[in-house]
Short mmCIF file of C-alpha atoms in Angstrom, two decimals:
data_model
loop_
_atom_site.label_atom_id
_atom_site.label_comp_id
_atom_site.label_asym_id
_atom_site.label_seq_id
_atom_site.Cartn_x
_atom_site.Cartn_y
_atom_site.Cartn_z
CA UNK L 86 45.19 53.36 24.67
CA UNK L 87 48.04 56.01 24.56
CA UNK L 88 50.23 57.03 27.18
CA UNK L 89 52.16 60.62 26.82
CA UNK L 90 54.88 59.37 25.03
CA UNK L 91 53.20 57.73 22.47
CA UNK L 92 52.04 58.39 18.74
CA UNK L 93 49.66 55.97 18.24
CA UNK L 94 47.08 53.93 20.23
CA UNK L 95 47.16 50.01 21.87
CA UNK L 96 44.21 48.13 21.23
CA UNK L 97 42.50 46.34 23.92
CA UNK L 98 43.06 42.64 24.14
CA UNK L 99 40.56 40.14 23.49
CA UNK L 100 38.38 40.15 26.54
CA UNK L 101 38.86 43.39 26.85
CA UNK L 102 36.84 46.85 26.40
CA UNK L 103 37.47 50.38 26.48
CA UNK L 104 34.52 53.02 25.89
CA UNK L 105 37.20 55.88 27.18
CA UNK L 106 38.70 58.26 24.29
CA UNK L 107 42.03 59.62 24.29
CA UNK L 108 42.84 57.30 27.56
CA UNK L 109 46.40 57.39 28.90
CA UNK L 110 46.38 54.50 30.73
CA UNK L 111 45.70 50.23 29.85
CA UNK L 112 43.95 50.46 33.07
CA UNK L 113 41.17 51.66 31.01
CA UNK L 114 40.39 49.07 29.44
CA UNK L 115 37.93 46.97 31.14
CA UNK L 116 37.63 43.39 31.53
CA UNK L 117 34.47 41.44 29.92
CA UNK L 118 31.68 40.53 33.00
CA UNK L 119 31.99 36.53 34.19
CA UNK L 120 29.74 34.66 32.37
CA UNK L 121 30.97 36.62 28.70
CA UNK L 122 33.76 36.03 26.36
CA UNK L 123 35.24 38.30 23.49
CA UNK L 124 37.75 37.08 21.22
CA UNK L 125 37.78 40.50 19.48
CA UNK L 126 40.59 43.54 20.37
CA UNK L 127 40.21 46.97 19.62
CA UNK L 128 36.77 46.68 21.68
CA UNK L 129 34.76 50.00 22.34
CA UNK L 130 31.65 48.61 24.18
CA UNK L 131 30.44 45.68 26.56
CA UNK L 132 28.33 45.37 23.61
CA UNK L 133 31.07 43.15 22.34
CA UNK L 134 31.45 40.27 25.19
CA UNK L 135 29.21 37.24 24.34
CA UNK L 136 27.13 35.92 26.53
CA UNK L 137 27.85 32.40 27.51
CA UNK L 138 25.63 29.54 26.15
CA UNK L 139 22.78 28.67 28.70
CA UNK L 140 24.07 26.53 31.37
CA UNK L 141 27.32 27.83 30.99
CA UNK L 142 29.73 30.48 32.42
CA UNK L 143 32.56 32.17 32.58
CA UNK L 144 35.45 33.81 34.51
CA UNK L 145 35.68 37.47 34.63
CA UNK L 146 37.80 38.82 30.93
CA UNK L 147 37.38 35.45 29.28
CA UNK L 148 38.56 35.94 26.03
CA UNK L 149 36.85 32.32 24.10
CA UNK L 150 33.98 30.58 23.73
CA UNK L 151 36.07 27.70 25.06
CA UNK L 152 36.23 29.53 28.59
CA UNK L 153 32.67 28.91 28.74
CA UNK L 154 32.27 26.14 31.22
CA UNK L 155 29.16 23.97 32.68
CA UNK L 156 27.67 24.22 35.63
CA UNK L 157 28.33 20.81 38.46
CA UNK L 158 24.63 21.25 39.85
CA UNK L 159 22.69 23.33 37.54
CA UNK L 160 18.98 22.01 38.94
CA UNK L 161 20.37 23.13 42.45
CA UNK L 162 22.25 25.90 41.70
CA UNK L 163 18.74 27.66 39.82
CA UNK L 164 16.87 26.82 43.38
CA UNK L 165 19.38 28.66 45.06
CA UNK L 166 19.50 31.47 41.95
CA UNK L 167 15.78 31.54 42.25
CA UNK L 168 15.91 31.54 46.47
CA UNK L 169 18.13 34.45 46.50
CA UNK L 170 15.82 36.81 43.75
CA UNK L 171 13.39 36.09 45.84
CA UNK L 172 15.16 37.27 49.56
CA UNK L 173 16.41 40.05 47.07
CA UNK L 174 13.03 41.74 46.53
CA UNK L 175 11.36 40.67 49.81
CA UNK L 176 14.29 41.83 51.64
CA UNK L 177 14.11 45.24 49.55
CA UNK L 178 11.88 46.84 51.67
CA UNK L 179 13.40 45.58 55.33
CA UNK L 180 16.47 47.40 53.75
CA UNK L 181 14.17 50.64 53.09
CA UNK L 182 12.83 50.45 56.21
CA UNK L 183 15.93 49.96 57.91
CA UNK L 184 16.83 52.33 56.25
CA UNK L 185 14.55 54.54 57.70
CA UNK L 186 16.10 53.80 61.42
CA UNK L 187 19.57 55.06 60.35
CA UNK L 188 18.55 58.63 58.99
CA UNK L 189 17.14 59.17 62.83
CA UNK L 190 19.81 61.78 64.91
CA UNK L 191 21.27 58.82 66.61
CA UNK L 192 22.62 57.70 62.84
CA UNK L 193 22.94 60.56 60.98
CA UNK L 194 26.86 61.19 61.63
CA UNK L 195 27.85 57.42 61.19
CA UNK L 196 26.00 57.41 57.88
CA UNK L 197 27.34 60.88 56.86
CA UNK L 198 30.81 59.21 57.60
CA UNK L 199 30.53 56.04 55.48
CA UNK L 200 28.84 57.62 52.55
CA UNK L 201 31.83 59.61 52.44
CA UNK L 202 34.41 57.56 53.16
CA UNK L 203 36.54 56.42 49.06
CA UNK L 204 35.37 52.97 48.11
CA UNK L 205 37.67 50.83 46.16
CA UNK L 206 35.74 48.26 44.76
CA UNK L 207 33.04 49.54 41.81
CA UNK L 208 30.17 47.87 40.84
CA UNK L 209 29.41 48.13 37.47
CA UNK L 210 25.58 47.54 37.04
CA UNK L 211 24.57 46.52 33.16
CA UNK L 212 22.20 44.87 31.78
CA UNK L 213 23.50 41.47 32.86
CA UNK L 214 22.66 42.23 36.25
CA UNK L 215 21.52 38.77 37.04
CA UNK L 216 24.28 36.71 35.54
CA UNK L 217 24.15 33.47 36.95
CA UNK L 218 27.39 33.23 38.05
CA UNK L 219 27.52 36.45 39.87
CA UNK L 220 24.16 35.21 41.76
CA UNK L 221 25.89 31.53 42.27
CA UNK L 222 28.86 33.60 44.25
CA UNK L 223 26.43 35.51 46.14
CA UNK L 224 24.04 32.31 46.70
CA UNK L 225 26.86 30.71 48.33
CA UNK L 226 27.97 33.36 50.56
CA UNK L 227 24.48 33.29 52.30
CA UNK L 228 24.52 29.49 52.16
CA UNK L 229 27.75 28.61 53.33
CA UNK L 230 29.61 31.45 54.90
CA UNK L 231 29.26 32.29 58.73
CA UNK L 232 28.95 35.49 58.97
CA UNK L 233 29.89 37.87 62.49
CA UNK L 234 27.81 40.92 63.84
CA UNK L 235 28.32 43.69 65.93
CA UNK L 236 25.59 44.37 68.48
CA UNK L 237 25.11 47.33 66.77
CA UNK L 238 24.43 45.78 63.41
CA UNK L 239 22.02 43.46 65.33
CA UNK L 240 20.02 46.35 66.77
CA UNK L 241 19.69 47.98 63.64
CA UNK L 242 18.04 44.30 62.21
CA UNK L 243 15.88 44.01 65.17
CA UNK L 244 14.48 47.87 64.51
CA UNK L 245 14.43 47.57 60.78
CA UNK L 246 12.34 43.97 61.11
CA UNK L 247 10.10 46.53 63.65
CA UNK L 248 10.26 48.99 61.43
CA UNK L 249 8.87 46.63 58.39
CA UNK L 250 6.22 45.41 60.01
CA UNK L 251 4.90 48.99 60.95
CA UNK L 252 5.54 49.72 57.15
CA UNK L 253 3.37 46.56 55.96
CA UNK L 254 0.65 47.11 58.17
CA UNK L 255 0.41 51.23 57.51
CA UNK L 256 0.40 50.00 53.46
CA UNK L 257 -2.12 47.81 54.42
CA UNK L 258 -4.50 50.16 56.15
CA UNK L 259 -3.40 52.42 53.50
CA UNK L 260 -4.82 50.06 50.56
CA UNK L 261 -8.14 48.99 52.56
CA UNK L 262 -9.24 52.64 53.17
CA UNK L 263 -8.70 53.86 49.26
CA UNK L 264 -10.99 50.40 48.20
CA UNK L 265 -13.83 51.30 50.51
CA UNK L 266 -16.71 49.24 49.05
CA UNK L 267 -15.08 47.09 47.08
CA UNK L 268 -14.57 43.29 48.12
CA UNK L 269 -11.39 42.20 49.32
CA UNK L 270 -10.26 39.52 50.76
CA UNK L 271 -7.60 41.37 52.81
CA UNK L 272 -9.80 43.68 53.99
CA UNK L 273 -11.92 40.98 55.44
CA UNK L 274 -9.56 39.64 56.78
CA UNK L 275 -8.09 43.05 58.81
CA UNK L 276 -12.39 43.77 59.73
CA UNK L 277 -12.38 40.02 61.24
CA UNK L 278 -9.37 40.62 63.44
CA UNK L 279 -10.28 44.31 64.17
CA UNK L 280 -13.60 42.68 65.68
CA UNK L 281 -11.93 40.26 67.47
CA UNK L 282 -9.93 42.39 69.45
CA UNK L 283 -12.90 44.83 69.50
CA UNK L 284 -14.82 41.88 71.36
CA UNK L 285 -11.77 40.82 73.93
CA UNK L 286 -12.01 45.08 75.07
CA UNK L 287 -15.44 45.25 75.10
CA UNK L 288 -15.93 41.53 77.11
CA UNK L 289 -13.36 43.11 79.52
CA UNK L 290 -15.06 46.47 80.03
CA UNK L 291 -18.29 44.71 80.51
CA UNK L 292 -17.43 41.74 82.52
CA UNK L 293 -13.80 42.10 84.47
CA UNK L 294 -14.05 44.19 87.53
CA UNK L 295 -11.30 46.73 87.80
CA UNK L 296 -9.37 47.70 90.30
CA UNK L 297 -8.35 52.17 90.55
CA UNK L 298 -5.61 53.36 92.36
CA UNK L 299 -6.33 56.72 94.24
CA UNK L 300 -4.82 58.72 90.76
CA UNK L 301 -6.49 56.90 88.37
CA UNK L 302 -10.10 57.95 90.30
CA UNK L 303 -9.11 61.81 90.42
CA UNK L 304 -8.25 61.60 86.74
CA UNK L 305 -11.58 60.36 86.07
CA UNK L 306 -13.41 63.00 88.52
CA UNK L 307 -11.11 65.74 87.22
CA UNK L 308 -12.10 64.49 83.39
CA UNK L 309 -16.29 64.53 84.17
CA UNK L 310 -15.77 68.06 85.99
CA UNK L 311 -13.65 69.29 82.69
CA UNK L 312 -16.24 67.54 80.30
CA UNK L 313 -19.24 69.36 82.24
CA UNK L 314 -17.64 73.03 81.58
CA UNK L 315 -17.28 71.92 78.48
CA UNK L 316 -20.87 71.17 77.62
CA UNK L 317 -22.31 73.81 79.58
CA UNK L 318 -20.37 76.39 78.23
CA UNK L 319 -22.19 79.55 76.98
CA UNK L 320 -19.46 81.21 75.06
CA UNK L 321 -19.75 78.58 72.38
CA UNK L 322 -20.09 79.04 68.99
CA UNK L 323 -22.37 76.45 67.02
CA UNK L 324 -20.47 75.77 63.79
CA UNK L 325 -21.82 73.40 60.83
CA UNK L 326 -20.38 70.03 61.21
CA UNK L 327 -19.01 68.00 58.22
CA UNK L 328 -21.49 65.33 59.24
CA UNK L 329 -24.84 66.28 59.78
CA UNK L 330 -25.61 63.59 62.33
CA UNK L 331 -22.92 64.94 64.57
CA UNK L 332 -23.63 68.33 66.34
CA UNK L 333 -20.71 70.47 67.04
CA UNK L 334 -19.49 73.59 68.78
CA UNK L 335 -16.34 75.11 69.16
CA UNK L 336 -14.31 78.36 70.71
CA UNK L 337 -11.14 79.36 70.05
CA UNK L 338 -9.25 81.81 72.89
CA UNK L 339 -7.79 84.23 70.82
CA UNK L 340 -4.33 85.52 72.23
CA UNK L 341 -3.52 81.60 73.71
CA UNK L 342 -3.70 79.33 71.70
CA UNK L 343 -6.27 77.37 72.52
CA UNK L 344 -9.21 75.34 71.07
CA UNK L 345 -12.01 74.07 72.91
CA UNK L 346 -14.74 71.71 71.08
CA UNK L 347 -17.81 69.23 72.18
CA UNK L 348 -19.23 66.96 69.39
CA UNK L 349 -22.04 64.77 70.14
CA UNK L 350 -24.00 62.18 68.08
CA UNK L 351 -25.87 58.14 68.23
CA UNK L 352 -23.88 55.06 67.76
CA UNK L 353 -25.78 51.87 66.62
CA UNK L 354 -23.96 49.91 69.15
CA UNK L 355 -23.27 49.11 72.87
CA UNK L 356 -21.48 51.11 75.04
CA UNK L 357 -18.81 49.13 75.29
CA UNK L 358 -18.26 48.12 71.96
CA UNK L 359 -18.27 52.06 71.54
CA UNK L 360 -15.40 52.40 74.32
CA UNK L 361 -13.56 49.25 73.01
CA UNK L 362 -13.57 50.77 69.25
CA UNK L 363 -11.88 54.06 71.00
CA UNK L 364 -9.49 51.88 72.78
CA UNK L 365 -8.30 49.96 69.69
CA UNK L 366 -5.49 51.64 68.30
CA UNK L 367 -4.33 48.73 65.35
CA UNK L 368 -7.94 49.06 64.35
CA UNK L 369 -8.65 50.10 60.75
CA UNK L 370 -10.48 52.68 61.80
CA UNK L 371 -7.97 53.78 64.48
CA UNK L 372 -5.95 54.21 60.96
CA UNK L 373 -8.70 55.85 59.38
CA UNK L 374 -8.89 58.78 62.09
CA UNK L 375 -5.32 59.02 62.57
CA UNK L 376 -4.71 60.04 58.86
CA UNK L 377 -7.75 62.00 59.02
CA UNK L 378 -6.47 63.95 62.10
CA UNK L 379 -3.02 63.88 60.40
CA UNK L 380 -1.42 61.96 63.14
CA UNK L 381 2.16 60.51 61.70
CA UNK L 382 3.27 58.85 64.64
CA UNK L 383 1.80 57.48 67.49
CA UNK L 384 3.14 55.21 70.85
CA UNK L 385 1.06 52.84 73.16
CA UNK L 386 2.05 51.63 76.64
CA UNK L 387 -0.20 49.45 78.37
CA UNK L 388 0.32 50.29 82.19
CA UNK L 389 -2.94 48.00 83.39
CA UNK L 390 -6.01 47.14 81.79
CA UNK L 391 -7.95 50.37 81.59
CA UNK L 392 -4.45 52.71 81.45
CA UNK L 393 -1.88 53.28 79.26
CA UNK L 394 0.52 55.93 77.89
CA UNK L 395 -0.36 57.66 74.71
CA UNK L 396 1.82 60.20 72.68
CA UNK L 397 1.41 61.21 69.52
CA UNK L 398 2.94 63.79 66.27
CA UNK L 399 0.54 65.51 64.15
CA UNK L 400 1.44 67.06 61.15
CA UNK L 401 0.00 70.45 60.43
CA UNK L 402 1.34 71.31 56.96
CA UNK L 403 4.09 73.40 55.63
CA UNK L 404 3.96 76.79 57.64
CA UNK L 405 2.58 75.53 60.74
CA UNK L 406 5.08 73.33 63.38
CA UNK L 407 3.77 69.79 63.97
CA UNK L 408 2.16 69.45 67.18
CA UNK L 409 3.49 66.58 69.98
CA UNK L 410 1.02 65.37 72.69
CA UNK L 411 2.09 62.93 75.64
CA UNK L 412 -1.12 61.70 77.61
CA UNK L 413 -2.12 59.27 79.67
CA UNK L 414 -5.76 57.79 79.24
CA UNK L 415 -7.84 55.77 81.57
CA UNK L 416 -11.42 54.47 81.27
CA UNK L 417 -14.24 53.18 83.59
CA UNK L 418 -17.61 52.21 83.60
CA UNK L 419 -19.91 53.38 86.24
CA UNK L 420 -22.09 50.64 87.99
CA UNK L 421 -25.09 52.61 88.08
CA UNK L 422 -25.99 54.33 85.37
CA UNK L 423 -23.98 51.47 82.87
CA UNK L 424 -21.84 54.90 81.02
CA UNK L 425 -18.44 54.31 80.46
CA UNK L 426 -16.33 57.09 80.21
CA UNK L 427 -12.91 57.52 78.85
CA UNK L 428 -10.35 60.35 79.86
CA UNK L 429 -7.10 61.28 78.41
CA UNK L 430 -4.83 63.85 80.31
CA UNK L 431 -1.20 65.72 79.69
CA UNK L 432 1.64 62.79 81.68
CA UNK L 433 4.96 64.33 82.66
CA UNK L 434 5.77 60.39 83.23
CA UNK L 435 5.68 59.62 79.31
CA UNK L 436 7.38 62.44 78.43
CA UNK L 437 11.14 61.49 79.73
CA UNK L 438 10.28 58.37 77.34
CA UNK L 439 9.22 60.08 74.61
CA UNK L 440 10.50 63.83 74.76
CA UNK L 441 9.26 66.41 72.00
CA UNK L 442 10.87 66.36 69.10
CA UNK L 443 13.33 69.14 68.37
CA UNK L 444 11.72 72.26 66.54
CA UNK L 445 7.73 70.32 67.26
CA UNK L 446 5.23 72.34 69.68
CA UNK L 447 4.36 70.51 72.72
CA UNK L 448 0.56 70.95 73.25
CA UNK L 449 -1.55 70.74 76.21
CA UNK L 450 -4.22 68.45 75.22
CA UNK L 451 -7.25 67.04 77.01
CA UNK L 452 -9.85 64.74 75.68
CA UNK L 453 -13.22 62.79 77.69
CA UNK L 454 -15.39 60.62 76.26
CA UNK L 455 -18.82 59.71 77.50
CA UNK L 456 -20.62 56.61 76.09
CA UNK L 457 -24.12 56.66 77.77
CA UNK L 458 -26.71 53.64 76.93
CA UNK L 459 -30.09 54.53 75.07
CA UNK L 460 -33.01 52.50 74.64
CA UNK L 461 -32.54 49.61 71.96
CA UNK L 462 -34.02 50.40 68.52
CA UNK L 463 -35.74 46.91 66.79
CA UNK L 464 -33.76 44.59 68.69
CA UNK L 465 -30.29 47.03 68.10
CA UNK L 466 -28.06 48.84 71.37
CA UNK L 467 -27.92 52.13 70.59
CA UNK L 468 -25.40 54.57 72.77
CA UNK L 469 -25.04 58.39 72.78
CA UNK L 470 -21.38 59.12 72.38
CA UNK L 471 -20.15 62.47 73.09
CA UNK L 472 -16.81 64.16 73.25
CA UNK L 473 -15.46 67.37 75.25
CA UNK L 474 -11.81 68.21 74.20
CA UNK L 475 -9.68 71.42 74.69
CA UNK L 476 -6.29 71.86 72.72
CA UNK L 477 -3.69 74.39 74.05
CA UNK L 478 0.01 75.14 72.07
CA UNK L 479 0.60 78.06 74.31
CA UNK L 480 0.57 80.72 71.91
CA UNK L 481 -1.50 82.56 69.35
CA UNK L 482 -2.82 80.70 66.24
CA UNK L 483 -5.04 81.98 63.67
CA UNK L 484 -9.02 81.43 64.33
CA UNK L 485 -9.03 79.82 60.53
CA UNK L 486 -6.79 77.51 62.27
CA UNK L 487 -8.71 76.71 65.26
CA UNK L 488 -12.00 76.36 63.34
CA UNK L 489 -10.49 73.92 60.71
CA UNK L 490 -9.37 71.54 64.09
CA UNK L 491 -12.54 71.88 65.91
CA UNK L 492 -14.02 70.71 62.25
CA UNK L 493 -12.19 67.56 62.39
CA UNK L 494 -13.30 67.09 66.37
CA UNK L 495 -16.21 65.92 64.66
CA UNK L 496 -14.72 63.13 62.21
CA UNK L 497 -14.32 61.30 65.23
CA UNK L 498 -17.52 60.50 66.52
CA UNK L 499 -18.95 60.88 62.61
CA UNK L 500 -16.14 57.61 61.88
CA UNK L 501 -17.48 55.65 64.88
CA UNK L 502 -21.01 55.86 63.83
CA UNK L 503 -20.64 55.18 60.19
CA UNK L 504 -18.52 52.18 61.50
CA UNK L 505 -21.67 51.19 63.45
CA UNK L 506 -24.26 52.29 61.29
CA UNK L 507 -27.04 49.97 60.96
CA UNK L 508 -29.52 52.41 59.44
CA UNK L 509 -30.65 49.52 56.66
CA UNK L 510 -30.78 46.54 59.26
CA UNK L 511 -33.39 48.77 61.49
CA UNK L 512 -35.10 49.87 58.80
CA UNK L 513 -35.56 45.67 57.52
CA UNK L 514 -36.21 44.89 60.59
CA UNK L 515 -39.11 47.77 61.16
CA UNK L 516 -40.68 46.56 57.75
CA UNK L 517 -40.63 43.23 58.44
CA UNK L 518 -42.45 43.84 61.96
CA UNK L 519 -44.64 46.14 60.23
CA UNK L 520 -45.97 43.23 57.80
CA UNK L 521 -46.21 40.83 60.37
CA UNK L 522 -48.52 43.11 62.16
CA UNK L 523 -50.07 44.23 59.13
CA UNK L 524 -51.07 40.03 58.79
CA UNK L 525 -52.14 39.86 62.03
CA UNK L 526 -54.82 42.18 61.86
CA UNK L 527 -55.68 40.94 58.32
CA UNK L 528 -55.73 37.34 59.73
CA UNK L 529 -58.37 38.53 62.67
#
């Protein structure tokens, strides 16, 4: 150390390190971490301090081995060592999350404010970054130190902890859809709950009578009238669909942005396990379509038992805005003919909750679904599934565009039937029927 007076340099003191060159100042030189000692001066490097023995430590620019002290409780003290690692990386990604809640408009001055905002206090992170006595200090603060929130702070835990959990279950669908076909027992265990809620929809749509206010009943007649346009409409173009079990057509209004699109196909399954599957948005293959469709964000709320509120974001790559829908959807199954039907319109309502985001489009969107019962194939419901929907953002978009969204129209019924598909069990089944038959005639 020199100062600008001087000819020749201080050392360091024992304890002491100083990687600087030329420094001016003995502030420089830096004290050895707790749980180190160095009896050497003229120091250059942390590489110097000596670690304690184990069991031992240290205060902060110890300067012998005789500073090196035992531990009172060194059994408990390594549970509560070992505790805190652990909250460390399990709390890692509440924090990203968390995270996550502050970088929204609401945060973003706060944030810009304390990351810029001088801190006195470094920490210096080496190689020692788990030094037990730095963990011990930290291990007691969480053990035995009360600490006081703002209600501020406690609204940003409550969303992060939100926030996590949407994080852990997106990973999780995330992970079960790239091991299709491979056993796992997590992914069992997500297809036994998806069927268990799949069964509590469908057991209400088949069993609990509902009750339809006067607006949910002309949402319904306005959806068949929109979905019978649809079908019948003779300016359709027949395009090839990515599935070739799922017929498709689509036309695209040049000039307004607009995209209309009827896919149709055969579901090995009842109607209402069809309609309940639609209506399960935590299902995996809720998650499956929504990444396929490139939805990135998505809010349910329930207003009865066949309505709720349904908005969602959809990200459309790099040169093309993300689209923002708000909808409402209702369903119903007619006592007659056994369909149920499910409609989704535009709701001004849900939009004061959830107002487009700045610089998205807000589309038009309207979607009906129409699960009609076929005759059973060996023993197995089978249901014709068919969807009419018409897209509008309200200003011209390229027909590339509109073709490459009418194209994934079709992923939606083609994901329900290959959920369904039982294409091997009816084909067992017709075999086996076909030998016992075969014996039959044999044995007469």
């Amino acid at each position: 150390v020199t100062t600008p007076q001087a000819t020749s340099c201080s050392d360091c003191g024992a304890g002491k390190f100083s990687p600087a060159v030329g420094a001016k100042s003995e502030s420089t030189c830096l004290d050895c971490y707790a749980g180190k000692y160095s009896n050497s001066t003229k120091a250059s490097s942390a590489s110097t301090c000596i670690k304690c023995p184990n069991g031992t430590t240290s205060m902060v620019g110890s300067n012998s081995s005789a500073s090196c002290t035992f531990f009172e409780n060194s059994t408990q003290d390594q549970k509560d060592i070992n505790a805190l690692i652990g909250g460390l990386v399990g709390g890692t990604l509440v924090f990203l999350c968390g995270l996550l809640v502050f970088l929204s408009k609401k945060h973003k001055q706060a944030l810009k404010k304390a990351l810029t905002t001088p801190i006195d206090t470094k920490f210096e992170i080496q190689d020692d970054l788990y030094d037990r006595a730095a963990l011990m200090s930290l291990a007691n603060i969480m053990k035995n130190e009360s600490q006081d929130y703002t209600q501020e702070e406690k609204d940003a835990i409550e969303e992060g902890k939100k926030l996590y959990i949407r994080c852990t279950e997106s990973k999780k669908a995330e992970d079960n859809v790239s091991i299709v076909g491979k056993e796992s027992s997590t992914v069992k265990h997500d297809e036994e709950l998806d069927k268990e809620e799949q069964e509590r929809i469908a057991n209400i749509i088949r069993n609990e009578k509902q009750v339809y206010s006067e607006e949910e009943k002309r949402a319904i007649k306005e959806g068949k009238e929109f979905y019978e346009r649809i079908r019948g409409g003779t300016t359709f173009k027949k395009v090839v669909s990515p599935d070739s079990n799922v017929g498709l057509k689509i036309v695209h209004n040049d000039g307004r942005g607009g995209c209309c699109g009827f896919a149709t196909t055969v579901v090995d399954a009842s109607v209402e396990e069809c309609a309940a599957e639609g209506l399960n948005f935590d299902s995996l293959y809720y998650q499956m379509r929504a990444k396929r469709l490139n939805i990135s964000e998505r809010h349910v709320k329930y207003i009865n038992s066949h309505s709720l509120y349904y908005a969602t974001t959809r990200n459309n790559g790099f040169f093309i805005k993300s689209f923002d829908t708000r909808s409402i959807c209702t369903w119903m199954k007619e006592k007659e003919s056994g369909n149920v039907l499910i409609n989704f319109s535009d709701s001004k309502e849900f939009m004061e909750e959830y107002p487009a985001k700045d610089g998205n489009i807000l589309c038009s969107a309207r979607a009906f679904f129409l699960f009609e019962p076929l005759d059973p194939v060996q023993g197995i419901p089978r249901t014709a599934a068919s969807l009419a929907m018409r897209v509008d953002i309200g200003r011209s978009i390229p027909s590339v565009v509109a073709s490459k969204h009418g194209k994934q129209l079709a992923s939606i019924l083609s994901d329900l039937r290959e959920l369904f598909d039982k294409t091997k069990e009816i084909s067992v089944r017709k075999r086996r029927l076909d030998g016992e038959a075969d014996q039959a005639a044999l044995d007469r």
